[in-house]
Amino acid sequence: MQHHVRPAGSPPTNNYSHAVAFTGTTIVVSGQVPLDAEGRLVGEDDALEQTRQVFRNIESALAAAGAGLSDVVKLTIFLTNLADLADFRTARDEVINLDRPPASSLVQVAGLVNPDFRVEVEAVAVLPAG
């Protein structure tokens, strides 16, 4: 895996890579929302706790496929309110390798499947070849 955090001529980043090159088995994780294993909302009206739960769910999905958060090469983030960006970044930075951050896209959306959800995150990971 090669992380190109800030190639020459590219703008500054906030803990994401502009590009990640990889080979191996690709794992695609569906958008994860802030529900616990019993289907209960975690962090009602609290973007930080919702995001932490989302990353716990991503970690569980990756583990089922034999991977971990360190194998993530791309995140797609959906926020209903850009005011939650700092909370998202705090939770993300607790779990990713800041020296080798994944590529990322972030989109503000009008709403998610449940109006109480403030964040949803999709992930792409790769298991090294061999």
GROMACS .gro file of C-alpha atoms in nm:
model
  130
    1MET     CA    1   0.000   0.000   0.000
    2GLN     CA    2   0.138   0.341  -0.095
    3HIS     CA    3  -0.015   0.651   0.061
    4HIS     CA    4   0.036   0.974  -0.129
    5VAL     CA    5  -0.074   1.215   0.143
    6ARG     CA    6   0.019   1.538  -0.032
    7PRO     CA    7   0.178   1.502  -0.375
    8ALA     CA    8   0.364   1.802  -0.513
    9GLY     CA    9   0.123   2.069  -0.631
   10SER     CA   10  -0.176   1.939  -0.433
   11PRO     CA   11  -0.354   2.135  -0.160
   12PRO     CA   12  -0.302   2.066   0.212
   13THR     CA   13  -0.497   1.783   0.374
   14ASN     CA   14  -0.654   1.726   0.713
   15ASN     CA   15  -0.551   1.366   0.784
   16TYR     CA   16  -0.638   1.207   0.453
   17SER     CA   17  -0.430   1.099   0.152
   18HIS     CA   18  -0.486   1.245  -0.191
   19ALA     CA   19  -0.423   0.897  -0.335
   20VAL     CA   20  -0.360   0.542  -0.215
   21ALA     CA   21  -0.220   0.273  -0.445
   22PHE     CA   22  -0.264  -0.093  -0.353
   23THR     CA   23  -0.285  -0.452  -0.467
   24GLY     CA   24  -0.465  -0.737  -0.297
   25THR     CA   25  -0.816  -0.841  -0.201
   26THR     CA   26  -1.053  -0.546  -0.189
   27ILE     CA   27  -1.317  -0.526   0.085
   28VAL     CA   28  -1.608  -0.286   0.039
   29VAL     CA   29  -1.797  -0.194   0.357
   30SER     CA   30  -2.152  -0.063   0.320
   31GLY     CA   31  -2.240   0.269   0.474
   32GLN     CA   32  -2.234   0.228   0.850
   33VAL     CA   33  -2.466   0.424   1.078
   34PRO     CA   34  -2.466   0.491   1.453
   35LEU     CA   35  -2.659   0.183   1.565
   36ASP     CA   36  -2.523  -0.069   1.815
   37ALA     CA   37  -2.549  -0.449   1.781
   38GLU     CA   38  -2.905  -0.440   1.916
   39GLY     CA   39  -3.011  -0.175   1.664
   40ARG     CA   40  -3.022   0.108   1.919
   41LEU     CA   41  -2.913   0.459   1.826
   42VAL     CA   42  -2.586   0.555   1.997
   43GLY     CA   43  -2.523   0.922   2.071
   44GLU     CA   44  -2.858   1.081   2.009
   45ASP     CA   45  -2.785   1.444   1.916
   46ASP     CA   46  -2.410   1.382   1.969
   47ALA     CA   47  -2.208   1.372   1.647
   48LEU     CA   48  -1.888   1.262   1.822
   49GLU     CA   49  -2.047   0.956   1.984
   50GLN     CA   50  -2.238   0.873   1.667
   51THR     CA   51  -1.915   0.880   1.468
   52ARG     CA   52  -1.735   0.665   1.724
   53GLN     CA   53  -2.014   0.406   1.690
   54VAL     CA   54  -1.992   0.422   1.312
   55PHE     CA   55  -1.620   0.339   1.331
   56ARG     CA   56  -1.690   0.054   1.574
   57ASN     CA   57  -1.935  -0.083   1.316
   58ILE     CA   58  -1.679  -0.044   1.037
   59GLU     CA   59  -1.424  -0.224   1.251
   60SER     CA   60  -1.668  -0.513   1.309
   61ALA     CA   61  -1.747  -0.543   0.939
   62LEU     CA   62  -1.377  -0.540   0.849
   63ALA     CA   63  -1.297  -0.802   1.114
   64ALA     CA   64  -1.556  -1.034   0.959
   65ALA     CA   65  -1.360  -1.008   0.633
   66GLY     CA   66  -1.022  -1.061   0.803
   67ALA     CA   67  -0.919  -0.694   0.796
   68GLY     CA   68  -0.884  -0.401   1.031
   69LEU     CA   69  -0.900  -0.024   1.025
   70SER     CA   70  -0.532  -0.008   0.927
   71ASP     CA   71  -0.630  -0.177   0.598
   72VAL     CA   72  -0.874   0.101   0.498
   73VAL     CA   73  -0.769   0.282   0.178
   74LYS     CA   74  -1.079   0.498   0.123
   75LEU     CA   75  -1.357   0.652   0.331
   76THR     CA   76  -1.670   0.821   0.203
   77ILE     CA   77  -1.833   1.034   0.469
   78PHE     CA   78  -2.188   1.164   0.471
   79LEU     CA   79  -2.273   1.437   0.723
   80THR     CA   80  -2.611   1.601   0.763
   81ASN     CA   81  -2.450   1.913   0.912
   82LEU     CA   82  -2.101   2.040   0.831
   83ALA     CA   83  -2.087   2.183   1.184
   84ASP     CA   84  -2.024   1.818   1.285
   85LEU     CA   85  -1.700   1.801   1.084
   86ALA     CA   86  -1.474   1.868   1.386
   87ASP     CA   87  -1.645   1.587   1.581
   88PHE     CA   88  -1.611   1.354   1.284
   89ARG     CA   89  -1.240   1.433   1.253
   90THR     CA   90  -1.184   1.377   1.626
   91ALA     CA   91  -1.342   1.030   1.613
   92ARG     CA   92  -1.170   0.940   1.285
   93ASP     CA   93  -0.830   1.047   1.414
   94GLU     CA   94  -0.875   0.821   1.718
   95VAL     CA   95  -0.881   0.512   1.493
   96ILE     CA   96  -0.682   0.576   1.175
   97ASN     CA   97  -0.307   0.576   1.127
   98LEU     CA   98  -0.231   0.948   1.091
   99ASP     CA   99   0.095   0.866   0.909
  100ARG     CA  100  -0.090   0.661   0.646
  101PRO     CA  101  -0.442   0.803   0.631
  102PRO     CA  102  -0.696   0.670   0.380
  103ALA     CA  103  -0.815   0.869   0.082
  104SER     CA  104  -1.145   1.037   0.167
  105SER     CA  105  -1.449   1.212   0.026
  106LEU     CA  106  -1.696   1.404   0.238
  107VAL     CA  107  -2.045   1.503   0.133
  108GLN     CA  108  -2.309   1.704   0.315
  109VAL     CA  109  -2.649   1.542   0.267
  110ALA     CA  110  -3.000   1.666   0.337
  111GLY     CA  111  -3.071   1.357   0.545
  112LEU     CA  112  -2.992   0.993   0.607
  113VAL     CA  113  -3.221   0.688   0.629
  114ASN     CA  114  -3.313   0.779   0.989
  115PRO     CA  115  -3.357   1.149   1.070
  116ASP     CA  116  -3.168   1.098   1.399
  117PHE     CA  117  -2.853   0.985   1.216
  118ARG     CA  118  -2.597   1.263   1.175
  119VAL     CA  119  -2.325   1.058   1.007
  120GLU     CA  120  -2.279   0.759   0.778
  121VAL     CA  121  -1.946   0.627   0.653
  122GLU     CA  122  -1.854   0.381   0.377
  123ALA     CA  123  -1.509   0.219   0.369
  124VAL     CA  124  -1.291   0.039   0.120
  125ALA     CA  125  -1.009  -0.174   0.258
  126VAL     CA  126  -0.749  -0.401   0.105
  127LEU     CA  127  -0.582  -0.715   0.230
  128PRO     CA  128  -0.221  -0.727   0.107
  129ALA     CA  129  -0.152  -0.960  -0.184
  130GLY     CA  130   0.003  -1.293  -0.093
   0.00000   0.00000   0.00000
